[in-house]
Amino acid sequence: MISSNDYAGNEPKRPAVQIRAAEYVRMSTDHQKYSTENQSEAIRVYANAHGIELVRTYKDAGKSGLKIDNRDALQQLIEDVQSENTDFTIILVYDVSRWGRFQDADESAYYEYICKRAGISVHYCAEQFSNDDSPISTIIKNLKRAMAGEYSRDLSVKVTAGMKNLARKGLRQGGAAGFGLRRTLIDENGTLKGTLERGMQKSIQTDRVILTLGPPDEVNLVREIYKAFVIQGKNEHQIALNLNERGILTDLKRPWTRGTVHELLINEKYIGNNVWYRRSFKLKKRHVRNPPDMWIRVQNVFEAIIERDLFEAAKTIINARSYHMSDENMLYLLKQLYYQKGMLSGIIINECNDLPSSSAYSSRFGSLIQAYSLVGYTPTRDYCYIEVNRTLRKLHPEILDQILNNLHAISCDVHRDQKTDQLIINDEFSLSLVIARCIPTFTGHLRWKIHFDTSLIPDITVVVRMDKTNQIPFDYYLFPSIDVLSQRLKLSEDNDFNLDAYRFDDLNYLYTLAVRVPISEIAS
């Protein structure tokens, strides 16, 4: 029972010296009960009950607990603890799973041990055990850590199984449609709902995506390419030159190259096959190239553009280039290319008519890196970025023109500064465009480095983040000038809310801002 002496002005008495604590909260995409607000509320109840004063908050919102990577708040917490830059002696966490769902329970224990070694203990407020290093609490805590990791493994298995099942039903699991094809949305009953344009995503969870034939001129051109390759004996380079001379662009509105023609000739979707799971990326680990026997391949689920016999003939011609070539000959040609170019990459190999494709080298020698090492080339970095940057420079005016046309379509008055490429919209605000190249890390994570021209100071900067292939936009950011505080910005797949508040799947919000609203009445 609490007596009246325990209160002074309706406030309970506190110890003369309160224990100072920091709270750590994290939310990924779990159930709402794990929202950071609910975690903080439970932590505050615990703190009040134990006479603890909260002086610091470390929050990772929208962050996976599988790894410490991308969890900036937890990294900062550990850094502060190790540098003794703290004004607290306790860390309060909602439960063990919020500390992390590490796949190695020892990793979870390691970060807690770092805190303990610095004299800072970790308390799990919603757990039924006291973190007092007793044998019972240690056993239960380790079991909880294992269960937290197992939850993610079990969820990953279920999600992958579900996607495999959808792929077996002939439903498209991500990726661009490709030249001559279109992504088409269907509802749960299989009724066609419309075409998804490039960059568009479905908005209803139960909807699915299939591939359907594109415009007749594109379909006919795909057939023409196969016949030129198989019947007329033209190679990919010759076909690309012919298409470019005729002014025909790819589905990404770019000139054709040997590589883009080659990709069209080897993709099974043109004979109606749905092939998925060539690569996998589970539990935030590295991307894995799966062997062909693991692929999900379902035949004749899409309307075919190319007859199977014609496709197999093209495949035979391509395979024959390296089938009769010895390892020594393949490496000799690769070494000659290296001496000629000074470096090697998959793009450089695929654009060379006299060499087998990069996939042939990867298949024959285990990987491109292994083939490089056999000819004495050790890449210090991936020089593919040179070609990617060249492509993105060409893409910049295309996207800017697209924005300009869309603004004109909604009756906006738009002026384009030919010197700076800024758009002045309705004489009200200025807009600048930045395209950010996607940079995959060696761990499989995606990064984007954004460079702002702060000398321009536009009212809005549209940042286009490219996908991991740097072929199509991944998403868009609309940054107002007030929040462009530096020339450089680094983005990952998951960012803090103060950044992702400006993220959009498309540019519809920009057009909503720009559209003129008629004033029907003016108050006198």
Coordinates of C-alpha atoms in Angstrom, one line a residue:
M1 CA 0.0 0.0 0.0
I2 CA 1.2 3.5 -0.8
S3 CA 0.8 6.1 1.9
S4 CA 0.1 9.7 1.5
N5 CA 3.6 10.5 2.7
D6 CA 4.9 9.0 -0.5
Y7 CA 3.5 11.9 -2.5
A8 CA 4.3 15.5 -2.8
G9 CA 2.0 17.5 -5.0
N10 CA 0.6 14.2 -6.5
E11 CA 4.1 13.1 -7.5
P12 CA 5.7 9.9 -6.0
K13 CA 9.0 10.3 -4.2
R14 CA 12.0 9.3 -6.1
P15 CA 15.4 8.1 -4.8
A16 CA 17.8 11.0 -4.0
V17 CA 20.0 9.9 -6.9
Q18 CA 18.2 8.3 -9.8
I19 CA 19.8 5.7 -12.1
R20 CA 20.3 7.3 -15.5
A21 CA 19.5 5.1 -18.5
A22 CA 19.3 5.1 -22.3
E23 CA 16.6 3.4 -24.3
Y24 CA 17.1 1.5 -27.5
V25 CA 14.1 0.8 -29.7
R26 CA 13.9 -0.8 -33.1
M27 CA 11.1 -1.7 -35.5
S28 CA 11.3 -3.4 -38.9
T29 CA 8.0 -4.5 -40.4
D30 CA 6.8 -6.6 -37.5
H31 CA 3.4 -6.5 -35.9
Q32 CA 2.1 -3.1 -34.6
K33 CA 2.8 -4.2 -31.0
Y34 CA 6.5 -3.7 -31.8
S35 CA 6.1 -0.1 -32.9
T36 CA 8.8 2.2 -31.5
E37 CA 6.1 4.2 -29.7
N38 CA 4.7 1.1 -27.9
Q39 CA 8.2 0.0 -27.0
S40 CA 9.0 3.4 -25.5
E41 CA 5.8 3.4 -23.5
A42 CA 6.6 0.0 -22.0
I43 CA 10.2 1.1 -21.3
R44 CA 8.9 4.2 -19.5
V45 CA 6.5 2.2 -17.3
Y46 CA 9.5 0.0 -16.4
A47 CA 11.7 3.0 -15.7
N48 CA 9.1 4.7 -13.5
A49 CA 8.6 1.4 -11.5
H50 CA 12.3 1.1 -10.8
G51 CA 13.3 4.7 -10.2
I52 CA 15.2 5.1 -13.5
E53 CA 15.6 8.4 -15.4
L54 CA 15.7 8.1 -19.2
V55 CA 18.2 10.6 -20.5
R56 CA 18.9 9.3 -24.1
T57 CA 17.0 7.5 -26.9
Y58 CA 18.6 5.5 -29.7
K59 CA 16.0 4.6 -32.3
D60 CA 16.3 2.4 -35.4
A61 CA 12.9 2.8 -37.2
G62 CA 12.3 0.5 -40.2
K63 CA 15.4 -1.5 -39.6
S64 CA 15.9 -5.2 -39.9
G65 CA 17.4 -6.9 -36.8
L66 CA 19.3 -9.5 -38.8
K67 CA 22.5 -7.6 -38.8
I68 CA 24.0 -4.5 -37.3
D69 CA 24.6 -3.0 -40.7
N70 CA 22.2 -0.1 -41.5
R71 CA 21.2 0.1 -37.8
D72 CA 22.8 3.5 -37.3
A73 CA 21.4 3.9 -33.8
L74 CA 22.7 0.6 -32.4
Q75 CA 26.1 1.3 -34.0
Q76 CA 26.1 4.8 -32.4
L77 CA 25.1 3.3 -29.1
I78 CA 28.0 0.7 -29.2
E79 CA 30.4 3.5 -30.3
D80 CA 29.4 5.8 -27.5
V81 CA 29.8 2.9 -25.0
Q82 CA 33.2 2.0 -26.2
S83 CA 34.4 5.6 -26.3
E84 CA 33.0 6.1 -22.7
N85 CA 31.0 8.9 -24.2
T86 CA 27.9 8.2 -22.1
D87 CA 25.9 9.8 -19.3
F88 CA 24.0 6.6 -18.4
T89 CA 24.7 3.3 -16.7
I90 CA 21.8 1.2 -18.0
I91 CA 20.4 0.4 -21.4
L92 CA 16.7 -0.4 -21.5
V93 CA 15.3 -2.5 -24.4
Y94 CA 11.8 -3.8 -24.8
D95 CA 12.8 -7.5 -25.3
V96 CA 15.6 -9.7 -26.7
S97 CA 14.2 -9.6 -30.3
R98 CA 14.4 -5.8 -30.4
W99 CA 18.1 -6.0 -29.5
G100 CA 18.4 -8.1 -32.7
R101 CA 17.4 -11.2 -34.6
F102 CA 21.0 -12.1 -35.3
Q103 CA 21.5 -15.4 -37.0
D104 CA 24.4 -16.1 -34.7
A105 CA 23.2 -15.8 -31.1
D106 CA 26.8 -15.2 -30.1
E107 CA 26.8 -11.9 -32.0
S108 CA 23.8 -10.7 -30.0
A109 CA 25.7 -11.7 -26.8
Y110 CA 28.9 -9.9 -28.1
Y111 CA 27.3 -6.5 -28.4
E112 CA 25.8 -6.9 -24.9
Y113 CA 29.2 -7.9 -23.6
I114 CA 30.7 -4.8 -25.0
C115 CA 28.3 -2.8 -22.9
K116 CA 28.8 -4.9 -19.8
R117 CA 32.6 -4.6 -20.1
A118 CA 32.1 -0.8 -20.0
G119 CA 30.1 -1.0 -16.8
I120 CA 26.7 -0.6 -18.6
S121 CA 24.1 -3.3 -18.2
V122 CA 21.3 -4.1 -20.6
H123 CA 17.8 -4.6 -19.2
Y124 CA 15.0 -6.3 -21.2
C125 CA 11.8 -4.6 -19.9
A126 CA 9.2 -7.0 -21.3
E127 CA 11.0 -10.3 -20.5
Q128 CA 10.1 -12.5 -17.6
F129 CA 13.7 -12.9 -16.5
S130 CA 16.1 -10.5 -14.8
N131 CA 19.3 -9.9 -16.6
D132 CA 21.4 -10.5 -13.5
D133 CA 23.9 -13.1 -15.0
S134 CA 22.3 -15.9 -12.9
P135 CA 22.5 -19.4 -14.5
I136 CA 18.7 -19.4 -15.0
S137 CA 18.6 -15.9 -16.6
T138 CA 21.6 -16.7 -18.8
I139 CA 19.9 -20.0 -20.1
I140 CA 16.6 -18.2 -20.8
K141 CA 18.3 -15.3 -22.5
N142 CA 20.3 -17.5 -24.8
L143 CA 17.2 -19.4 -25.6
K144 CA 15.4 -16.2 -26.4
R145 CA 18.3 -15.1 -28.7
A146 CA 18.1 -18.4 -30.6
M147 CA 14.3 -18.1 -30.9
A148 CA 14.6 -14.5 -32.2
G149 CA 17.0 -15.7 -34.9
E150 CA 14.9 -18.7 -35.7
Y151 CA 11.8 -16.5 -36.2
S152 CA 13.6 -14.8 -39.1
R153 CA 14.8 -18.0 -40.6
D154 CA 11.4 -19.5 -40.4
L155 CA 9.8 -16.4 -42.0
S156 CA 12.4 -16.4 -44.8
V157 CA 11.6 -20.0 -45.6
K158 CA 7.9 -19.3 -45.7
V159 CA 8.3 -16.2 -47.9
T160 CA 10.6 -18.0 -50.3
A161 CA 8.2 -21.0 -50.5
G162 CA 5.4 -18.6 -51.2
M163 CA 7.2 -16.8 -54.0
K164 CA 8.3 -20.2 -55.5
N165 CA 4.7 -21.3 -55.5
L166 CA 3.6 -18.1 -57.3
A167 CA 6.4 -18.5 -59.8
R168 CA 5.2 -22.1 -60.5
K169 CA 1.8 -20.7 -61.3
G170 CA 3.4 -18.5 -64.0
L171 CA 3.2 -15.2 -62.0
R172 CA 6.0 -12.7 -62.5
Q173 CA 8.2 -12.2 -59.4
G174 CA 9.8 -8.8 -60.1
G175 CA 12.1 -7.5 -62.8
A176 CA 11.5 -5.5 -65.9
A177 CA 9.3 -7.0 -68.7
G178 CA 11.9 -6.5 -71.5
F179 CA 11.6 -5.4 -75.1
G180 CA 8.4 -6.7 -76.8
L181 CA 6.7 -7.6 -73.5
R182 CA 4.7 -5.8 -70.8
R183 CA 3.9 -6.4 -67.2
T184 CA 0.1 -6.8 -66.8
L185 CA -1.8 -6.7 -63.6
I186 CA -4.4 -9.3 -62.7
D187 CA -6.6 -9.7 -59.7
E188 CA -7.0 -12.8 -57.5
N189 CA -9.5 -14.3 -59.9
G190 CA -7.1 -13.9 -62.9
T191 CA -9.0 -10.9 -64.4
L192 CA -6.9 -8.5 -66.4
K193 CA -6.7 -5.1 -64.7
G194 CA -4.3 -3.2 -66.9
T195 CA -0.6 -2.7 -67.9
L196 CA 2.0 -1.6 -65.4
E197 CA 4.3 1.0 -66.9
R198 CA 8.0 1.0 -66.1
G199 CA 8.5 1.9 -62.5
M200 CA 4.9 1.3 -61.5
Q201 CA 4.1 -1.2 -58.7
K202 CA 0.9 -3.0 -57.7
S203 CA -1.1 -1.3 -55.0
I204 CA -3.3 -4.2 -53.8
Q205 CA -1.6 -7.1 -52.1
T206 CA -3.8 -9.8 -53.7
D207 CA -3.1 -8.6 -57.2
R208 CA -0.5 -10.5 -59.3
V209 CA 1.7 -9.7 -62.4
I210 CA 2.0 -11.7 -65.6
L211 CA 3.8 -11.0 -68.9
T212 CA 1.8 -10.2 -72.0
L213 CA 2.8 -9.2 -75.5
G214 CA 3.8 -5.6 -76.1
P215 CA 3.0 -3.4 -79.1
P216 CA 3.0 -5.2 -82.4
D217 CA 6.0 -3.3 -83.7
E218 CA 8.2 -4.4 -80.8
V219 CA 6.9 -8.0 -81.1
N220 CA 7.8 -8.1 -84.8
L221 CA 11.2 -6.6 -84.1
V222 CA 12.0 -9.4 -81.6
R223 CA 11.2 -12.0 -84.2
E224 CA 13.2 -10.1 -86.8
I225 CA 16.3 -10.1 -84.4
Y226 CA 16.1 -13.9 -83.9
K227 CA 15.7 -14.6 -87.7
A228 CA 18.7 -12.2 -88.5
F229 CA 20.8 -14.1 -85.9
V230 CA 19.7 -17.7 -86.8
I231 CA 18.8 -17.6 -90.5
Q232 CA 20.8 -14.7 -91.9
G233 CA 23.9 -15.5 -89.8
K234 CA 24.4 -12.0 -88.4
N235 CA 26.1 -11.6 -85.1
E236 CA 24.9 -9.4 -82.2
H237 CA 27.1 -6.5 -83.1
Q238 CA 25.8 -6.4 -86.6
I239 CA 22.2 -6.6 -85.5
A240 CA 22.8 -3.7 -83.0
L241 CA 24.4 -1.5 -85.6
N242 CA 21.4 -2.1 -88.0
L243 CA 18.9 -1.3 -85.3
N244 CA 20.7 1.9 -84.3
E245 CA 21.1 3.0 -88.0
R246 CA 17.3 2.7 -88.3
G247 CA 16.8 4.8 -85.2
I248 CA 15.2 2.1 -83.1
L249 CA 15.8 2.2 -79.3
T250 CA 15.6 -0.4 -76.6
D251 CA 12.7 -0.6 -74.2
L252 CA 14.8 1.7 -71.9
K253 CA 14.9 4.2 -74.8
R254 CA 18.7 3.6 -75.3
P255 CA 20.8 2.6 -78.3
W256 CA 21.3 -1.1 -78.9
T257 CA 24.6 -2.8 -78.0
R258 CA 26.0 -6.3 -78.6
G259 CA 25.2 -7.0 -75.0
T260 CA 21.5 -6.0 -75.1
V261 CA 21.0 -8.0 -78.3
H262 CA 22.7 -11.0 -76.6
E263 CA 20.4 -10.8 -73.6
L264 CA 17.4 -10.8 -75.8
L265 CA 18.6 -13.9 -77.6
I266 CA 19.1 -16.0 -74.4
N267 CA 16.1 -15.1 -72.3
E268 CA 13.5 -17.8 -72.1
K269 CA 10.6 -15.4 -71.5
Y270 CA 10.4 -14.9 -75.2
I271 CA 9.3 -18.6 -75.6
G272 CA 6.7 -18.2 -72.8
N273 CA 8.8 -19.6 -69.9
N274 CA 8.7 -18.2 -66.4
V275 CA 12.2 -18.7 -64.9
W276 CA 12.9 -17.5 -61.3
Y277 CA 15.3 -18.1 -58.5
R278 CA 18.5 -17.8 -60.5
R279 CA 19.8 -15.7 -57.6
S280 CA 18.8 -15.6 -54.0
F281 CA 19.4 -13.1 -51.2
K282 CA 18.2 -14.5 -47.8
L283 CA 18.5 -13.1 -44.4
K284 CA 20.6 -10.1 -45.5
K285 CA 23.5 -12.3 -46.6
R286 CA 25.3 -12.1 -49.9
H287 CA 23.6 -12.6 -53.2
V288 CA 24.0 -16.2 -54.3
R289 CA 24.0 -17.5 -57.9
N290 CA 21.9 -20.7 -57.7
P291 CA 22.7 -23.7 -59.8
P292 CA 20.2 -24.4 -62.7
D293 CA 18.7 -27.4 -60.9
M294 CA 17.4 -25.0 -58.2
W295 CA 15.7 -22.6 -60.7
I296 CA 12.0 -22.5 -60.9
R297 CA 11.2 -23.0 -64.6
V298 CA 7.6 -23.2 -65.8
Q299 CA 7.1 -23.6 -69.5
N300 CA 4.4 -22.1 -71.8
V301 CA 2.8 -19.8 -69.1
F302 CA 3.1 -16.6 -71.1
E303 CA 2.2 -16.0 -74.7
A304 CA 5.4 -16.7 -76.7
I305 CA 6.9 -14.3 -79.2
I306 CA 9.5 -16.8 -80.6
E307 CA 8.9 -20.4 -81.6
R308 CA 10.8 -22.9 -79.4
D309 CA 12.8 -24.3 -82.4
L310 CA 14.1 -20.9 -83.3
F311 CA 15.1 -20.1 -79.7
E312 CA 16.9 -23.4 -79.4
A313 CA 18.7 -22.8 -82.7
A314 CA 19.9 -19.4 -81.3
K315 CA 21.0 -21.1 -78.1
T316 CA 23.0 -23.7 -80.0
I317 CA 24.8 -21.1 -82.0
I318 CA 25.8 -19.2 -78.9
N319 CA 26.9 -22.3 -77.0
A320 CA 29.0 -23.4 -80.0
R321 CA 31.2 -20.4 -79.8
S322 CA 32.9 -21.7 -76.7
Y323 CA 32.0 -25.4 -76.8
H324 CA 34.9 -26.3 -79.2
M325 CA 37.2 -23.8 -77.7
S326 CA 39.8 -25.0 -75.2
D327 CA 40.4 -23.4 -71.9
E328 CA 43.8 -22.2 -73.2
N329 CA 42.2 -20.5 -76.3
M330 CA 39.5 -18.8 -74.2
L331 CA 42.1 -17.4 -71.8
Y332 CA 44.4 -16.3 -74.6
L333 CA 41.6 -14.2 -76.1
L334 CA 40.7 -12.8 -72.7
K335 CA 44.4 -11.9 -72.1
Q336 CA 44.6 -10.2 -75.5
L337 CA 41.4 -8.2 -74.6
Y338 CA 43.0 -7.3 -71.3
Y339 CA 46.2 -6.0 -73.0
Q340 CA 44.1 -4.0 -75.4
K341 CA 41.7 -2.4 -73.0
G342 CA 43.9 -2.3 -69.8
M343 CA 41.1 -3.7 -67.7
L344 CA 38.2 -6.2 -67.9
S345 CA 34.6 -6.3 -67.0
G346 CA 31.5 -8.3 -68.0
I347 CA 30.3 -5.4 -70.2
I348 CA 33.7 -5.1 -72.0
I349 CA 33.7 -8.9 -72.7
N350 CA 30.1 -8.9 -74.0
E351 CA 30.7 -6.0 -76.3
C352 CA 33.6 -7.9 -78.0
N353 CA 32.6 -9.9 -81.1
D354 CA 35.6 -12.3 -81.1
L355 CA 35.1 -13.5 -77.5
P356 CA 32.7 -15.9 -75.8
S357 CA 30.2 -14.1 -73.6
S358 CA 31.0 -13.2 -70.0
S359 CA 28.6 -15.9 -68.8
A360 CA 30.6 -18.5 -70.8
Y361 CA 33.7 -17.5 -69.0
S362 CA 31.9 -17.6 -65.7
S363 CA 30.5 -21.0 -66.4
R364 CA 33.8 -22.5 -67.7
F365 CA 36.1 -21.1 -64.9
G366 CA 33.7 -20.8 -62.0
S367 CA 33.5 -17.1 -61.9
L368 CA 34.6 -14.0 -63.8
I369 CA 37.0 -13.1 -61.0
Q370 CA 38.6 -16.6 -61.4
A371 CA 39.0 -16.1 -65.1
Y372 CA 40.5 -12.6 -64.5
S373 CA 43.1 -14.1 -62.1
L374 CA 44.1 -16.7 -64.7
V375 CA 45.1 -14.0 -67.2
G376 CA 46.9 -11.9 -64.6
Y377 CA 44.2 -9.3 -64.0
T378 CA 43.2 -8.3 -60.5
P379 CA 40.5 -5.7 -60.4
T380 CA 40.9 -3.3 -57.5
R381 CA 37.4 -2.1 -58.1
D382 CA 34.5 -2.8 -60.5
Y383 CA 35.2 -0.7 -63.6
C384 CA 31.7 -1.3 -64.9
Y385 CA 30.8 2.0 -63.2
I386 CA 32.5 3.8 -66.1
E387 CA 30.0 2.4 -68.6
V388 CA 27.2 2.8 -66.1
N389 CA 28.0 6.5 -65.6
R390 CA 28.1 7.0 -69.3
T391 CA 24.7 5.5 -69.7
L392 CA 23.2 7.5 -66.8
R393 CA 24.5 10.7 -68.3
K394 CA 22.5 9.9 -71.4
L395 CA 19.5 9.0 -69.3
H396 CA 19.5 12.4 -67.5
P397 CA 18.0 14.5 -70.4
E398 CA 15.5 11.7 -71.2
I399 CA 14.1 11.7 -67.6
L400 CA 14.1 15.5 -67.6
D401 CA 12.2 15.6 -70.9
Q402 CA 9.7 13.1 -69.5
I403 CA 9.1 15.3 -66.4
L404 CA 8.8 18.3 -68.7
N405 CA 6.2 16.6 -71.0
N406 CA 4.2 15.4 -68.0
L407 CA 4.1 18.9 -66.5
H408 CA 3.0 20.3 -69.9
A409 CA 0.3 17.6 -70.0
I410 CA -1.3 19.0 -66.8
S411 CA -1.2 22.6 -68.2
C412 CA 1.8 23.8 -66.2
D413 CA 3.9 26.7 -67.5
V414 CA 7.4 25.3 -67.5
H415 CA 10.6 27.1 -68.5
R416 CA 13.9 25.1 -68.9
D417 CA 17.2 26.8 -68.2
Q418 CA 19.4 25.6 -71.0
K419 CA 22.6 26.3 -69.0
T420 CA 21.7 24.6 -65.7
D421 CA 18.9 22.3 -66.9
Q422 CA 16.7 23.6 -64.1
L423 CA 13.0 23.7 -64.6
I424 CA 11.1 26.8 -63.5
I425 CA 7.5 25.7 -62.9
N426 CA 4.6 28.2 -63.1
D427 CA 7.1 30.9 -62.2
E428 CA 6.6 29.6 -58.6
F429 CA 9.4 27.1 -57.9
S430 CA 12.5 25.7 -59.5
L431 CA 13.4 22.0 -59.9
S432 CA 16.6 20.2 -60.5
L433 CA 17.2 16.5 -61.4
V434 CA 19.9 14.2 -59.9
I435 CA 20.4 10.6 -61.0
A436 CA 22.0 8.4 -58.3
R437 CA 24.0 5.3 -59.5
C438 CA 23.3 2.1 -57.4
I439 CA 26.5 0.7 -55.8
P440 CA 26.1 -2.9 -54.6
T441 CA 28.5 -3.6 -51.7
F442 CA 30.5 -6.9 -51.4
T443 CA 28.0 -8.0 -48.8
G444 CA 25.1 -7.6 -51.2
H445 CA 23.7 -4.4 -49.8
L446 CA 22.7 -1.5 -52.0
R447 CA 24.1 2.0 -51.6
W448 CA 23.6 5.4 -53.4
K449 CA 25.9 8.4 -53.2
I450 CA 24.1 11.6 -54.1
H451 CA 26.0 14.7 -55.1
F452 CA 24.0 18.0 -55.0
D453 CA 25.1 21.1 -56.8
T454 CA 24.6 23.5 -53.9
S455 CA 25.4 26.5 -56.2
L456 CA 22.1 26.0 -58.0
I457 CA 19.9 25.9 -54.9
P458 CA 16.7 24.8 -56.6
D459 CA 13.5 24.8 -54.5
I460 CA 13.1 21.0 -55.1
T461 CA 15.7 18.5 -56.1
V462 CA 14.3 15.3 -57.7
V463 CA 16.7 12.4 -56.9
V464 CA 16.2 9.3 -59.1
R465 CA 17.7 6.2 -57.4
M466 CA 18.5 3.6 -60.0
D467 CA 17.9 -0.1 -59.4
K468 CA 20.8 -2.6 -58.7
T469 CA 21.3 -3.1 -62.5
N470 CA 21.3 0.7 -63.1
Q471 CA 18.8 0.1 -65.9
I472 CA 15.6 1.5 -64.5
P473 CA 14.6 3.8 -61.6
F474 CA 14.3 2.2 -58.2
D475 CA 12.4 5.0 -56.5
Y476 CA 12.4 8.8 -56.2
Y477 CA 13.2 11.4 -53.5
L478 CA 11.8 15.0 -53.5
F479 CA 14.2 17.1 -51.4
P480 CA 13.2 20.7 -50.6
S481 CA 16.1 23.1 -50.7
I482 CA 15.9 23.7 -46.9
D483 CA 16.9 20.1 -46.3
V484 CA 19.8 20.0 -48.7
L485 CA 22.4 20.9 -46.2
S486 CA 25.5 19.5 -47.8
Q487 CA 26.8 18.6 -51.2
R488 CA 26.9 14.8 -50.5
L489 CA 24.4 12.3 -49.1
K490 CA 24.6 8.6 -48.7
L491 CA 21.5 6.4 -48.9
S492 CA 21.0 2.7 -48.2
E493 CA 18.0 0.5 -48.8
D494 CA 16.5 1.5 -45.5
N495 CA 17.0 5.0 -44.1
D496 CA 15.9 7.0 -41.2
F497 CA 12.4 8.4 -41.3
N498 CA 13.7 12.0 -41.7
L499 CA 15.0 10.9 -45.1
D500 CA 12.4 8.4 -46.2
A501 CA 9.7 10.9 -45.6
Y502 CA 10.8 12.3 -48.9
R503 CA 10.7 9.0 -50.7
F504 CA 8.1 8.1 -53.4
D505 CA 7.5 5.2 -55.7
D506 CA 6.8 7.5 -58.6
L507 CA 6.6 11.3 -59.4
N508 CA 2.8 11.6 -59.1
Y509 CA 3.2 13.6 -55.9
L510 CA 5.4 16.1 -57.7
Y511 CA 2.7 16.6 -60.4
T512 CA 0.1 17.0 -57.7
L513 CA 2.2 19.9 -56.2
A514 CA 2.7 21.5 -59.6
V515 CA -0.8 21.4 -61.0
R516 CA -2.6 24.7 -61.1
V517 CA -5.8 24.9 -59.0
P518 CA -8.4 27.2 -60.4
I519 CA -10.0 29.7 -58.1
S520 CA -13.7 29.7 -58.7
E521 CA -14.5 32.5 -56.3
I522 CA -12.6 35.5 -54.9
A523 CA -13.9 36.8 -51.6
S524 CA -14.6 40.5 -51.7

